[in-house]
XYZ file of N, CA and C in Angstrom:
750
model
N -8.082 -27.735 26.436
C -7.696 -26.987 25.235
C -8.058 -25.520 25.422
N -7.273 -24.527 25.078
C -7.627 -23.237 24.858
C -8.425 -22.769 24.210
N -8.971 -22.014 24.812
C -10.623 -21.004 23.561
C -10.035 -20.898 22.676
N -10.620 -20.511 21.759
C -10.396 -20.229 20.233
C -11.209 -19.101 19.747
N -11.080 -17.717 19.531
C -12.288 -16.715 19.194
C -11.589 -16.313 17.753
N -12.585 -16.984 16.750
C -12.064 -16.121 15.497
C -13.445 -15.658 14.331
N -13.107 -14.390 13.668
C -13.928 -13.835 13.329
C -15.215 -12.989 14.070
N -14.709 -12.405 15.020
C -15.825 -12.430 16.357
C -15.789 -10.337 16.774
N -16.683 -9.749 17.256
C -16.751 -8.583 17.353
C -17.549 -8.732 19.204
N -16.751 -9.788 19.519
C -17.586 -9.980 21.025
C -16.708 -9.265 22.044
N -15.738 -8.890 21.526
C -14.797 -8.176 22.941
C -14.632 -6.591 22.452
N -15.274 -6.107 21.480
C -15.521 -4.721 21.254
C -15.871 -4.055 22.468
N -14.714 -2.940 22.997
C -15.684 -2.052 23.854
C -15.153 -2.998 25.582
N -14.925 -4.195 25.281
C -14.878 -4.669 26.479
C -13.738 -4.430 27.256
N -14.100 -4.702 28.931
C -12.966 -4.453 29.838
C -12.536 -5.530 30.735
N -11.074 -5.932 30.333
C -10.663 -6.848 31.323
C -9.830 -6.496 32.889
N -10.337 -7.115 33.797
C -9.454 -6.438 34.625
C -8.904 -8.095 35.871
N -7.735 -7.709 36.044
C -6.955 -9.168 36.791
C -7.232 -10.503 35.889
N -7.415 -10.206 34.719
C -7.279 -11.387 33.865
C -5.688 -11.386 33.155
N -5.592 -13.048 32.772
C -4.414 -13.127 32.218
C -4.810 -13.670 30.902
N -3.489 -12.795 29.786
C -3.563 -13.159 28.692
C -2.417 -14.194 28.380
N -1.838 -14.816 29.617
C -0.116 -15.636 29.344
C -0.214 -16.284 28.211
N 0.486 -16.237 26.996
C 0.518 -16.878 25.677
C -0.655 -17.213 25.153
N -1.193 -16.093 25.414
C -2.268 -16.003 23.964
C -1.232 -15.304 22.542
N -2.338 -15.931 21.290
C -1.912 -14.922 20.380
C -3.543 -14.493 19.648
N -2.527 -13.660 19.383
C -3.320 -12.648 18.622
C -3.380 -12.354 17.141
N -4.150 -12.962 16.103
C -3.678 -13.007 14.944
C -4.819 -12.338 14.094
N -4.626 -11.081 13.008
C -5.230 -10.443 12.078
C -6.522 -9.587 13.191
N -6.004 -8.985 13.890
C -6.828 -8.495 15.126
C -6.713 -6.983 15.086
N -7.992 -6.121 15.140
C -8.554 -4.701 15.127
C -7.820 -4.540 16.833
N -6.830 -3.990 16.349
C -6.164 -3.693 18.073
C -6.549 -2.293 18.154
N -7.503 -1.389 17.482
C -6.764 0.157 17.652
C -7.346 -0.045 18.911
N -6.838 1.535 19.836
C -7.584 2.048 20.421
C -7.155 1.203 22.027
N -6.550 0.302 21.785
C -6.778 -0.460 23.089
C -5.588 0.286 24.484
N -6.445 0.065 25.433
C -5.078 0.788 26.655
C -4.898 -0.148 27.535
N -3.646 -0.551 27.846
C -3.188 -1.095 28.981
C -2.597 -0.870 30.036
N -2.899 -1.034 31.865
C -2.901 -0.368 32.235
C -1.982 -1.043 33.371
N -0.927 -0.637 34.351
C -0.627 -1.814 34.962
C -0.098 -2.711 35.231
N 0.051 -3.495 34.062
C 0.060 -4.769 33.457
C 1.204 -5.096 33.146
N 1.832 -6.630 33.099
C 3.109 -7.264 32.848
C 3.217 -7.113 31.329
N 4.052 -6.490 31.108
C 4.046 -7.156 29.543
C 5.797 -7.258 29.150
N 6.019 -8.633 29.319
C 7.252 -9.707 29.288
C 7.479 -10.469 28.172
N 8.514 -10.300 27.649
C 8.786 -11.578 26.635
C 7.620 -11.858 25.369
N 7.383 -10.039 25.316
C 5.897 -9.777 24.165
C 6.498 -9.674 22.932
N 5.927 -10.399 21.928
C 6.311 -10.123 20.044
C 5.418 -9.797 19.771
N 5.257 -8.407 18.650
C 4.051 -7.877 18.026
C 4.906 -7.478 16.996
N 3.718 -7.741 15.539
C 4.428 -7.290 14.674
C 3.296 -6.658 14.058
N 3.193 -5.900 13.263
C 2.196 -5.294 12.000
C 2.005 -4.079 12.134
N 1.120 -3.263 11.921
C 1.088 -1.315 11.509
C 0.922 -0.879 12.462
N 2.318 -0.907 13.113
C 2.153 0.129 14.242
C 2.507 1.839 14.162
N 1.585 2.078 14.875
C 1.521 3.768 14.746
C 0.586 4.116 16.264
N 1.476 5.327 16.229
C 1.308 5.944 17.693
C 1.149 5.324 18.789
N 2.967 4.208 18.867
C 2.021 3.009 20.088
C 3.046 3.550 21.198
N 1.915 4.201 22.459
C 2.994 4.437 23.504
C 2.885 3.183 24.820
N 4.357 3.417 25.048
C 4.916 2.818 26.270
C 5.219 3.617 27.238
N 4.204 3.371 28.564
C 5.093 4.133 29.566
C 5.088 5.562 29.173
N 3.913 5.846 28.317
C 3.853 7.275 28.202
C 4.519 8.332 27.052
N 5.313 7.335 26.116
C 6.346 7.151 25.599
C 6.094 6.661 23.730
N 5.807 7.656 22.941
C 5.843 6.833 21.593
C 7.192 6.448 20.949
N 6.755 4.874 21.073
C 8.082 3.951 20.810
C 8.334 3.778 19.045
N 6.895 3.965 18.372
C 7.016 4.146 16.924
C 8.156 4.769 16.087
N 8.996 6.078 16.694
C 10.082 6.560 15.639
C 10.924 5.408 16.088
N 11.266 5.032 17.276
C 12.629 4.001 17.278
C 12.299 3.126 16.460
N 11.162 2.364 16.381
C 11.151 1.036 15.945
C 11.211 1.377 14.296
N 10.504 2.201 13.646
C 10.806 2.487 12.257
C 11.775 2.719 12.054
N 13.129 3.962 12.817
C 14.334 4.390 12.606
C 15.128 2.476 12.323
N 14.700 1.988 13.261
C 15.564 0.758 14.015
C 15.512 -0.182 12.823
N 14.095 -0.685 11.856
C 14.055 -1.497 10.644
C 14.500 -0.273 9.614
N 14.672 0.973 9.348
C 15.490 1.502 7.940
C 17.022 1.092 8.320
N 17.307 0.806 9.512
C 18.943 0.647 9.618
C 19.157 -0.444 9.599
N 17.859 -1.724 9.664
C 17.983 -2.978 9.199
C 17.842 -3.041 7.650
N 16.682 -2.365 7.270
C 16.418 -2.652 5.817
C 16.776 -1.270 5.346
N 17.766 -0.881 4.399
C 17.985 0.419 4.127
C 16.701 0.334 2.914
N 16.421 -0.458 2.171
C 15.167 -0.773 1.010
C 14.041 0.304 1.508
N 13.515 0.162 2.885
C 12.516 0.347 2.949
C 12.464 2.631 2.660
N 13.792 2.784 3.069
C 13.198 4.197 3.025
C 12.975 4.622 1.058
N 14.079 3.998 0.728
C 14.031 3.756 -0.682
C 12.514 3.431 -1.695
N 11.888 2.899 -0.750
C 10.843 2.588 -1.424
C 10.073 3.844 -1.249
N 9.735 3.981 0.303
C 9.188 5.408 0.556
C 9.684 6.662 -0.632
N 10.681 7.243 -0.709
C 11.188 8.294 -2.140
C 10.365 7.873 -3.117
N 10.230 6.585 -3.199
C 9.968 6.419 -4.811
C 8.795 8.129 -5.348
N 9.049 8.527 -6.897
C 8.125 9.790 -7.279
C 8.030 9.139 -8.617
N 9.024 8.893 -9.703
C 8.985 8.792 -10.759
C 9.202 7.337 -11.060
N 8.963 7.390 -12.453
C 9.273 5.880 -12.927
C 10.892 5.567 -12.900
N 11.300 6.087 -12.947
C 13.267 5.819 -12.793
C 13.393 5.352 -11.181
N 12.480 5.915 -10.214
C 12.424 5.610 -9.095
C 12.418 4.057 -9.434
N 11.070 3.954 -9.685
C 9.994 2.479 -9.391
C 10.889 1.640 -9.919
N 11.880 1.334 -11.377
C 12.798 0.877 -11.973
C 13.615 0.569 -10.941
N 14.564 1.478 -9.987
C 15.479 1.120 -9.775
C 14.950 0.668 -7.988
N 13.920 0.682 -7.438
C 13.198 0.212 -6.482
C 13.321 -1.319 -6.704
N 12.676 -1.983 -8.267
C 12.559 -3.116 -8.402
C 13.894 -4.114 -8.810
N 14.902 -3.197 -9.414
C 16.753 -3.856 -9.392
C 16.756 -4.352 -7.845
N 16.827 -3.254 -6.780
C 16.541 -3.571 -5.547
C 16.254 -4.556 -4.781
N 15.037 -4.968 -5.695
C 14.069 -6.037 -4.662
C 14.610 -7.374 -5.799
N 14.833 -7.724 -6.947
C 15.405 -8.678 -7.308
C 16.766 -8.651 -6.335
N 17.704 -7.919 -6.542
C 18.789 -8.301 -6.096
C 18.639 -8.523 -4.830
N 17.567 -8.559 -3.532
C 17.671 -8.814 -2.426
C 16.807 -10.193 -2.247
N 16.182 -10.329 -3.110
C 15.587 -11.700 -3.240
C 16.298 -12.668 -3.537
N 17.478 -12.228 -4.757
C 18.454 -13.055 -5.345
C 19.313 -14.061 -4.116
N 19.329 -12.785 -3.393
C 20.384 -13.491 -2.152
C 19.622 -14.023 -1.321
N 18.607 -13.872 -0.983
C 17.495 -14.226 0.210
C 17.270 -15.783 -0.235
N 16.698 -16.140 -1.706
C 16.274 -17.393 -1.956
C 17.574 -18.509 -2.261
N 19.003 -17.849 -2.510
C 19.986 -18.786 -1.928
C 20.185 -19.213 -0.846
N 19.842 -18.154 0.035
C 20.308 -18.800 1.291
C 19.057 -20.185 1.846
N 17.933 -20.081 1.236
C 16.981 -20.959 1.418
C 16.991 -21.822 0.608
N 17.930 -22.054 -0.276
C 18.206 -23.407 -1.231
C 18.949 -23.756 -0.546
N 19.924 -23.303 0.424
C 20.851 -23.817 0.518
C 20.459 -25.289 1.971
N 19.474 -24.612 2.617
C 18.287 -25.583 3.443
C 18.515 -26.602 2.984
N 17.525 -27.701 3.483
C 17.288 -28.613 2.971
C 15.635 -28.355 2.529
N 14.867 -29.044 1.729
C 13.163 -29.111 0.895
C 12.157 -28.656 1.909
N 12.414 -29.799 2.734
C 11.612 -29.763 3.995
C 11.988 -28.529 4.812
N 12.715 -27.685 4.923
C 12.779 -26.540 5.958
C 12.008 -25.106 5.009
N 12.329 -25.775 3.904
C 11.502 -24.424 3.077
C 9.939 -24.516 3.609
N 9.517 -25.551 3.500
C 8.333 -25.763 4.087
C 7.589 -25.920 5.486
N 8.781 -25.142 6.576
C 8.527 -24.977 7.779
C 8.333 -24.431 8.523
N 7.406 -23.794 9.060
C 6.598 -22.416 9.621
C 7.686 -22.563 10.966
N 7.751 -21.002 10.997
C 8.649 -20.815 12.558
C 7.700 -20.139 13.076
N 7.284 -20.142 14.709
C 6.254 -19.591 15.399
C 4.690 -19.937 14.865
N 5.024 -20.537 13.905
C 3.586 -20.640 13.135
C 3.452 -19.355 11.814
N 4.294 -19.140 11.638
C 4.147 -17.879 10.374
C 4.372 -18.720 8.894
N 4.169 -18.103 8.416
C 3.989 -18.896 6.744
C 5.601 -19.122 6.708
N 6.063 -20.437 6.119
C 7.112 -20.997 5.530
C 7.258 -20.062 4.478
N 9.144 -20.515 3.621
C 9.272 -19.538 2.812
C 8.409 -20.127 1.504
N 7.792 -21.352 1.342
C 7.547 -22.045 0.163
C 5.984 -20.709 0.333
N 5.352 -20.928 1.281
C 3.750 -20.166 1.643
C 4.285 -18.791 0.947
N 5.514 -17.991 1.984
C 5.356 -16.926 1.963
C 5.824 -16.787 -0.065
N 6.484 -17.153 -0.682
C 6.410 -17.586 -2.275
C 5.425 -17.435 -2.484
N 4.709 -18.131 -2.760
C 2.920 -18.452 -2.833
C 2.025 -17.169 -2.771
N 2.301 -16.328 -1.221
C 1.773 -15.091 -1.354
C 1.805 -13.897 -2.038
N 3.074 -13.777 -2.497
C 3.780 -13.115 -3.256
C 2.909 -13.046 -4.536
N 2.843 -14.571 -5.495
C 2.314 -14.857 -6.142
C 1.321 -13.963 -6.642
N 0.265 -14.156 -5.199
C -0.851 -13.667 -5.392
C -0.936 -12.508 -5.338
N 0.064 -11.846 -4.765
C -0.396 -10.340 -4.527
C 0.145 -10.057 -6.015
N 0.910 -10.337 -6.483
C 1.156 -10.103 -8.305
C 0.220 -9.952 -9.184
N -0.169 -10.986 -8.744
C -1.799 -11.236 -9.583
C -2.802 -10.178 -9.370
N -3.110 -9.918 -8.277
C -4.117 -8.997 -7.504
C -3.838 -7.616 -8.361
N -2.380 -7.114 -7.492
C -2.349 -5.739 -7.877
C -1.562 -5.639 -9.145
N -1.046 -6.254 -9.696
C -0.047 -6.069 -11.390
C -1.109 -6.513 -12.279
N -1.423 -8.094 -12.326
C -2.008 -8.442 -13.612
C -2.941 -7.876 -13.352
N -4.419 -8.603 -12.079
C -5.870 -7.620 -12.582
C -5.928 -5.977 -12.488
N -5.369 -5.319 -11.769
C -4.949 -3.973 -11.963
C -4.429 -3.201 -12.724
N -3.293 -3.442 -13.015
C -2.392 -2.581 -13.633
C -2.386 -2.966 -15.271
N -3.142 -4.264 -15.398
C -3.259 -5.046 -16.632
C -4.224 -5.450 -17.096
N -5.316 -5.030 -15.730
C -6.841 -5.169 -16.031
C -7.167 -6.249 -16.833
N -6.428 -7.645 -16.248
C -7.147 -9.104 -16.893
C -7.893 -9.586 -15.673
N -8.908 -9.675 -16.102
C -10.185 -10.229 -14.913
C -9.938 -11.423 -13.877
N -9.360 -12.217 -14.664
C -8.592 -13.838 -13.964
C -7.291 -14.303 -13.836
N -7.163 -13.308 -13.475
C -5.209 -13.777 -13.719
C -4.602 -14.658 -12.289
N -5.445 -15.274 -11.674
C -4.753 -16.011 -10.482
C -4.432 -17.263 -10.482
N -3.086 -17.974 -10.412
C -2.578 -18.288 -10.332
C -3.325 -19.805 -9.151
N -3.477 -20.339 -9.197
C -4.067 -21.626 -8.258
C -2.894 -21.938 -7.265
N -1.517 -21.512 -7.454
C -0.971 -21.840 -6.155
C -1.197 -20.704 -4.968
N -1.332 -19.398 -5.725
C -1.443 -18.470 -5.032
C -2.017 -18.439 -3.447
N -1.512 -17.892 -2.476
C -1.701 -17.980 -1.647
C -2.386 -16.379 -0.672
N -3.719 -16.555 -0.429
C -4.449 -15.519 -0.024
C -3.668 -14.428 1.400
N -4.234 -12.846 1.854
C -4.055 -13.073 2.689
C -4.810 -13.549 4.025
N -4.636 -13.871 5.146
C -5.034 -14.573 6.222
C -6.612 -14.477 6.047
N -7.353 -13.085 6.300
C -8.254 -12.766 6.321
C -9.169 -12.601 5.048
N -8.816 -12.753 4.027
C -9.583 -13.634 3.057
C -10.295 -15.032 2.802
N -11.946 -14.454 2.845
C -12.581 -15.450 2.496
C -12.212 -16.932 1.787
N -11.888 -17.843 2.113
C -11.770 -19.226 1.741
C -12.267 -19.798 0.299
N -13.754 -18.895 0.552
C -14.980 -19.218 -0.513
C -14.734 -18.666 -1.445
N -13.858 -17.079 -1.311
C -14.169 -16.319 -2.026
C -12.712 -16.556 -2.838
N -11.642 -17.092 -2.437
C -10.215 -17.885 -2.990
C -10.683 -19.013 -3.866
N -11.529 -19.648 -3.310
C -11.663 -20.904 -4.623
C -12.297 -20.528 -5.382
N -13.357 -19.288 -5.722
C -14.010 -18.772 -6.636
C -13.045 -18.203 -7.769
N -12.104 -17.652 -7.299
C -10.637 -17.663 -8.297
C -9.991 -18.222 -8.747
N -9.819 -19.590 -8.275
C -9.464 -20.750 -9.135
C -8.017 -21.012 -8.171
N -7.874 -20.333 -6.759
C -6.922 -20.745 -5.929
C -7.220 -21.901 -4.724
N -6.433 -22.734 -5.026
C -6.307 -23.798 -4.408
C -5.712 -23.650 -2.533
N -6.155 -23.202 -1.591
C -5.900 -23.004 -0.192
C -4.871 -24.030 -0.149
N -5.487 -25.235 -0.199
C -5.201 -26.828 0.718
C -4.157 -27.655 -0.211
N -3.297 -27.365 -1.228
C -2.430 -27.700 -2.156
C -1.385 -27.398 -1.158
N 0.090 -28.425 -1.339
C 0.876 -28.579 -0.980
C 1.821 -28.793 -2.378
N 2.304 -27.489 -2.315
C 3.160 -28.242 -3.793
C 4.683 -27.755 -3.660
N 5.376 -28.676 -4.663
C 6.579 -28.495 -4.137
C 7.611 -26.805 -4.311
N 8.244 -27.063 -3.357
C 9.134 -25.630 -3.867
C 9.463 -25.490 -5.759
N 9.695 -26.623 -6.242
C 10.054 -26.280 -7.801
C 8.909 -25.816 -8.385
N 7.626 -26.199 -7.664
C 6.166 -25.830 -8.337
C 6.432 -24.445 -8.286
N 6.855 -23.859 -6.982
C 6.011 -22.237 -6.666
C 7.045 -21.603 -7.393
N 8.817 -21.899 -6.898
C 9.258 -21.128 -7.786
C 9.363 -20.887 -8.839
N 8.890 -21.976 -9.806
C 8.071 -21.363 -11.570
C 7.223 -20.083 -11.474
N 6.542 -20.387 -10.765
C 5.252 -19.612 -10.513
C 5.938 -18.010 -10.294
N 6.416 -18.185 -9.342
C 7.309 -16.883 -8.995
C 7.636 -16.085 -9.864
N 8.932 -16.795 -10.627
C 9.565 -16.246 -11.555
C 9.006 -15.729 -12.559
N 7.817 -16.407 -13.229
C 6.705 -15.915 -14.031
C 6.366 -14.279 -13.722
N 5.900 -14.263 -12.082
C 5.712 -12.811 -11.875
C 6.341 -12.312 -11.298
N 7.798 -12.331 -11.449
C 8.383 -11.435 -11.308
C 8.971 -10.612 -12.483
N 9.049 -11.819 -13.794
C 9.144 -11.461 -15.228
C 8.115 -10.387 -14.886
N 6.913 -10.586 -15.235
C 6.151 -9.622 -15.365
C 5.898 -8.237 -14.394
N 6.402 -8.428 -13.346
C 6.151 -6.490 -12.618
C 7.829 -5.976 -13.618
N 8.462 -6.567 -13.786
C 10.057 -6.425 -14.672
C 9.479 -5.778 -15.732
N 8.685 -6.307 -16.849
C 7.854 -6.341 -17.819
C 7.362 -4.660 -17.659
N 6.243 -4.413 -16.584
C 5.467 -3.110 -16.648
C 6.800 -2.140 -16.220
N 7.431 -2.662 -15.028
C 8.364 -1.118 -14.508
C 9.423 -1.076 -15.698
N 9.777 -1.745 -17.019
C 10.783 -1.517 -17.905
C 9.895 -0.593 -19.047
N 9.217 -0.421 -19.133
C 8.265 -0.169 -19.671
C 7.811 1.227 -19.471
N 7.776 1.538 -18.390
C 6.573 2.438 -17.176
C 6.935 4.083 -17.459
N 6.484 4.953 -17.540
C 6.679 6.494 -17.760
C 5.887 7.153 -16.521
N 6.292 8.591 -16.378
C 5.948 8.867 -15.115
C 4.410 9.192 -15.845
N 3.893 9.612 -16.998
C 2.601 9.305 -17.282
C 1.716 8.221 -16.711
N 2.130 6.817 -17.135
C 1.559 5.735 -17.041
C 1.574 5.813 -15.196
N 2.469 6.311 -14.599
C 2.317 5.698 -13.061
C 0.984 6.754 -12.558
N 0.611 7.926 -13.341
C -0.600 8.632 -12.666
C -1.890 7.928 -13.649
N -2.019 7.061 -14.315
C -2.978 6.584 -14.966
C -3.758 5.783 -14.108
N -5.006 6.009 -13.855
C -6.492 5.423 -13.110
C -6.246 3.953 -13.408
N -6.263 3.097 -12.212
C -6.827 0.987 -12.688
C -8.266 1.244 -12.343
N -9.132 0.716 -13.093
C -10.622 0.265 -13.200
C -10.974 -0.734 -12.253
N -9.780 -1.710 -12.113
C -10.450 -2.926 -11.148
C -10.022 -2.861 -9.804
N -10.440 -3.419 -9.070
C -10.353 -3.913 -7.813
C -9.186 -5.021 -7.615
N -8.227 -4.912 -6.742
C -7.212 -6.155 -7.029
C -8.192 -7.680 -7.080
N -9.358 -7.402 -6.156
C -9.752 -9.245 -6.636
C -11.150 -8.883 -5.508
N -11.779 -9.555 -6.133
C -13.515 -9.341 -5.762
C -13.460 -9.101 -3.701
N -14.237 -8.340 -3.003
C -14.006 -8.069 -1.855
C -13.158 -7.123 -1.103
N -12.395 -6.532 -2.565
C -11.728 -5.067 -2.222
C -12.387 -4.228 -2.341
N -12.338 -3.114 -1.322
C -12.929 -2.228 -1.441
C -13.139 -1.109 -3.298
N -13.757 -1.040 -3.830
C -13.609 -0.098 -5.056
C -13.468 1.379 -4.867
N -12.346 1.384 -5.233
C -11.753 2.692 -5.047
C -10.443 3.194 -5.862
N -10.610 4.823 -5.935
C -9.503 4.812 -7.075
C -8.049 4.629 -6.783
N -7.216 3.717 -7.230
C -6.376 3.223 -7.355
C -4.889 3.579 -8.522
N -4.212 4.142 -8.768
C -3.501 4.449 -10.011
C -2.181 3.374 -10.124
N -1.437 3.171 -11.729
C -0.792 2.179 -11.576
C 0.286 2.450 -9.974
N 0.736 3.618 -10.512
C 1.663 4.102 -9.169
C 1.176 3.189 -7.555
N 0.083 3.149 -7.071
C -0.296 3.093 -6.340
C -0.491 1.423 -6.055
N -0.364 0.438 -7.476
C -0.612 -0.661 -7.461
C 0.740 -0.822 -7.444
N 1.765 -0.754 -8.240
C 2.922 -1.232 -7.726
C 3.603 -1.184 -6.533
N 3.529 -0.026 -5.657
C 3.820 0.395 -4.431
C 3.244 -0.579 -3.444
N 1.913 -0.977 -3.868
C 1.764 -1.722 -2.786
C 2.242 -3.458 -3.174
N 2.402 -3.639 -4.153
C 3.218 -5.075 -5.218
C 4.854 -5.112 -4.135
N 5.363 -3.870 -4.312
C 6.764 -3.557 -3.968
C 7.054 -3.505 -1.894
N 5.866 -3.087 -1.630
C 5.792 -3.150 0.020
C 5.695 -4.484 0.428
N 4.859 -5.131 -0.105
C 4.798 -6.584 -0.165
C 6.703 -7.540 -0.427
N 6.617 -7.305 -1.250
C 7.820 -7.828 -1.718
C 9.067 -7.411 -0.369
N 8.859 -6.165 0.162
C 10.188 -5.965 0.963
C 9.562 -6.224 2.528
N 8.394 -6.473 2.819
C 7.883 -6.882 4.031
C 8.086 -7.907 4.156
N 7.484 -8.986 2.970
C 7.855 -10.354 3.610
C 9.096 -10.949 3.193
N 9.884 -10.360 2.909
C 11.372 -10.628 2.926
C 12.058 -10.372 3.860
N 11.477 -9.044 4.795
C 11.759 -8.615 6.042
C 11.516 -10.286 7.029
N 10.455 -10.844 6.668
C 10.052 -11.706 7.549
C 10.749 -12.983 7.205
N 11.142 -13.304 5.671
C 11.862 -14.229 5.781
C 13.055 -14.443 5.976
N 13.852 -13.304 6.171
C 15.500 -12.897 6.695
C 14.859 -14.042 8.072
N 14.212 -12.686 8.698
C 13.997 -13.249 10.028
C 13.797 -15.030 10.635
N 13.350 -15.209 10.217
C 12.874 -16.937 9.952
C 14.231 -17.702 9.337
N 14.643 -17.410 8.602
C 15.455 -18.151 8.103
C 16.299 -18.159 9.065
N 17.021 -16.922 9.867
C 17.931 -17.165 10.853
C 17.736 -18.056 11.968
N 16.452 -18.605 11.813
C 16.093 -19.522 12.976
C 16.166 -20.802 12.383
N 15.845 -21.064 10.953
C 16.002 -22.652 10.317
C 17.333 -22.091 10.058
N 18.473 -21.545 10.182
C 20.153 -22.213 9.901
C 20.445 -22.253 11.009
N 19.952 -21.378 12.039
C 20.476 -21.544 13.407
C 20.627 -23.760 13.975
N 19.259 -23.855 13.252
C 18.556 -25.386 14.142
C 19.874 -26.420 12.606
């Protein structure tokens, strides 16, 4: 069986040299800083915040951002956002791209909603996450209710376990797609709810809380909580386009 290193600060600083990494992965991992030198790198998938990553001497970062706004035109859209007429018509946006996204995953069969490709969260999980990030940054933030989580909700990766059931979220629940998409729809009523609502006043107004115990405390404004509600929403939709083309493909 393969090592397993998780949660670990043991390869800080360290240097490998004529070692192979052939199908390792790498998951929720402090990559800055790292150089490679040399080295094969074949038939590689990386996904997450990349910035200033050169190849060959070469920062590949404007292509790959240019390359997803001409996949997702959403995303530069979101970037503009200034005013509340923005944030409004940001969130028409993200319903209407969800609208079409979660047909095409009804149109599946139960069981494929619930089927991780590569090992990445299914669309029922990636639902679930959504959930939670609603909860986090809309209700306890922007609505400053202390408990607003949702028990299907689904954490991200690197969140404490301990510190999820202390919220009243259930990790190890398996529930069905009709469960989560209630759940969903609930909060999506509600970010609908604040951005119908919202004045460019209210988007510079201070949140008091922390999206959910273990965030850093820091000042936060509604503006700043929806934006990151709304990045969420068009990231992992980014990811479930992707995925899905692999459960209609099979």
């Amino acid at each position: 069986m393969a090592a397993q290193y998780d949660n670990t600060d043991e390869f800080r600083g360290a240097s490998f040299t004529s070692a192979t990494f052939a199908a390792a992965t790498f998951r929720d991992c402090d990559m800055r800083r790292i150089k490679i030198v040399d080295s094969l790198l074949v038939d590689v998938n990386m996904s997450g915040d990349v910035r200033n990553f050169l190849v060959n001497d070469v920062d590949v970062t404007p292509f790959v951002e240019a390359e997803l706004d001409r996949r997702h035109p959403e995303r530069t859209q979101l970037r503009a956002m200034r005013t509340a007429d923005d944030f409004r018509a940001m969130w028409d946006t993200i319903e209407r791209l969800w609208s079409g996204t979660v047909a095409r995953a009804e149109r599946l069969p139960e069981a494929a909603r619930h089927e991780r490709v590569d090992d990445e969260w299914s669309f029922v999980e990636t639902l679930r996450h959504l959930v939670f990030a609603t909860d986090a940054w809309a209700s306890r933030t922007i609505l400053d209710e202390p408990m607003p989580f949702h028990r299907l909700g689904l954490t991200h990766t690197g969140y404490p376990p301990t510190d999820a059931a202390a919220l009243g979220i259930d990790l190890d629940a398996r529930p069905s797609y009709a469960a989560v998409t209630e759940a969903r729809a609930g909060r999506m009523a509600l970010v609908r709810g604040i951005v119908d609502g919202l004045t460019d006043t209210e988007l510079a107004r201070r949140c008091t809380r922390a999206p959910a115990p273990g965030y850093p405390e820091e000042p936060r404004s509604v503006g700043d909580c929806l934006r990151v509600v709304m990045e969420e929403e068009c990231e992992h939709r980014r990811y479930m386009v992707r995925d899905l083309a692999i459960l209609e493909a099979r």
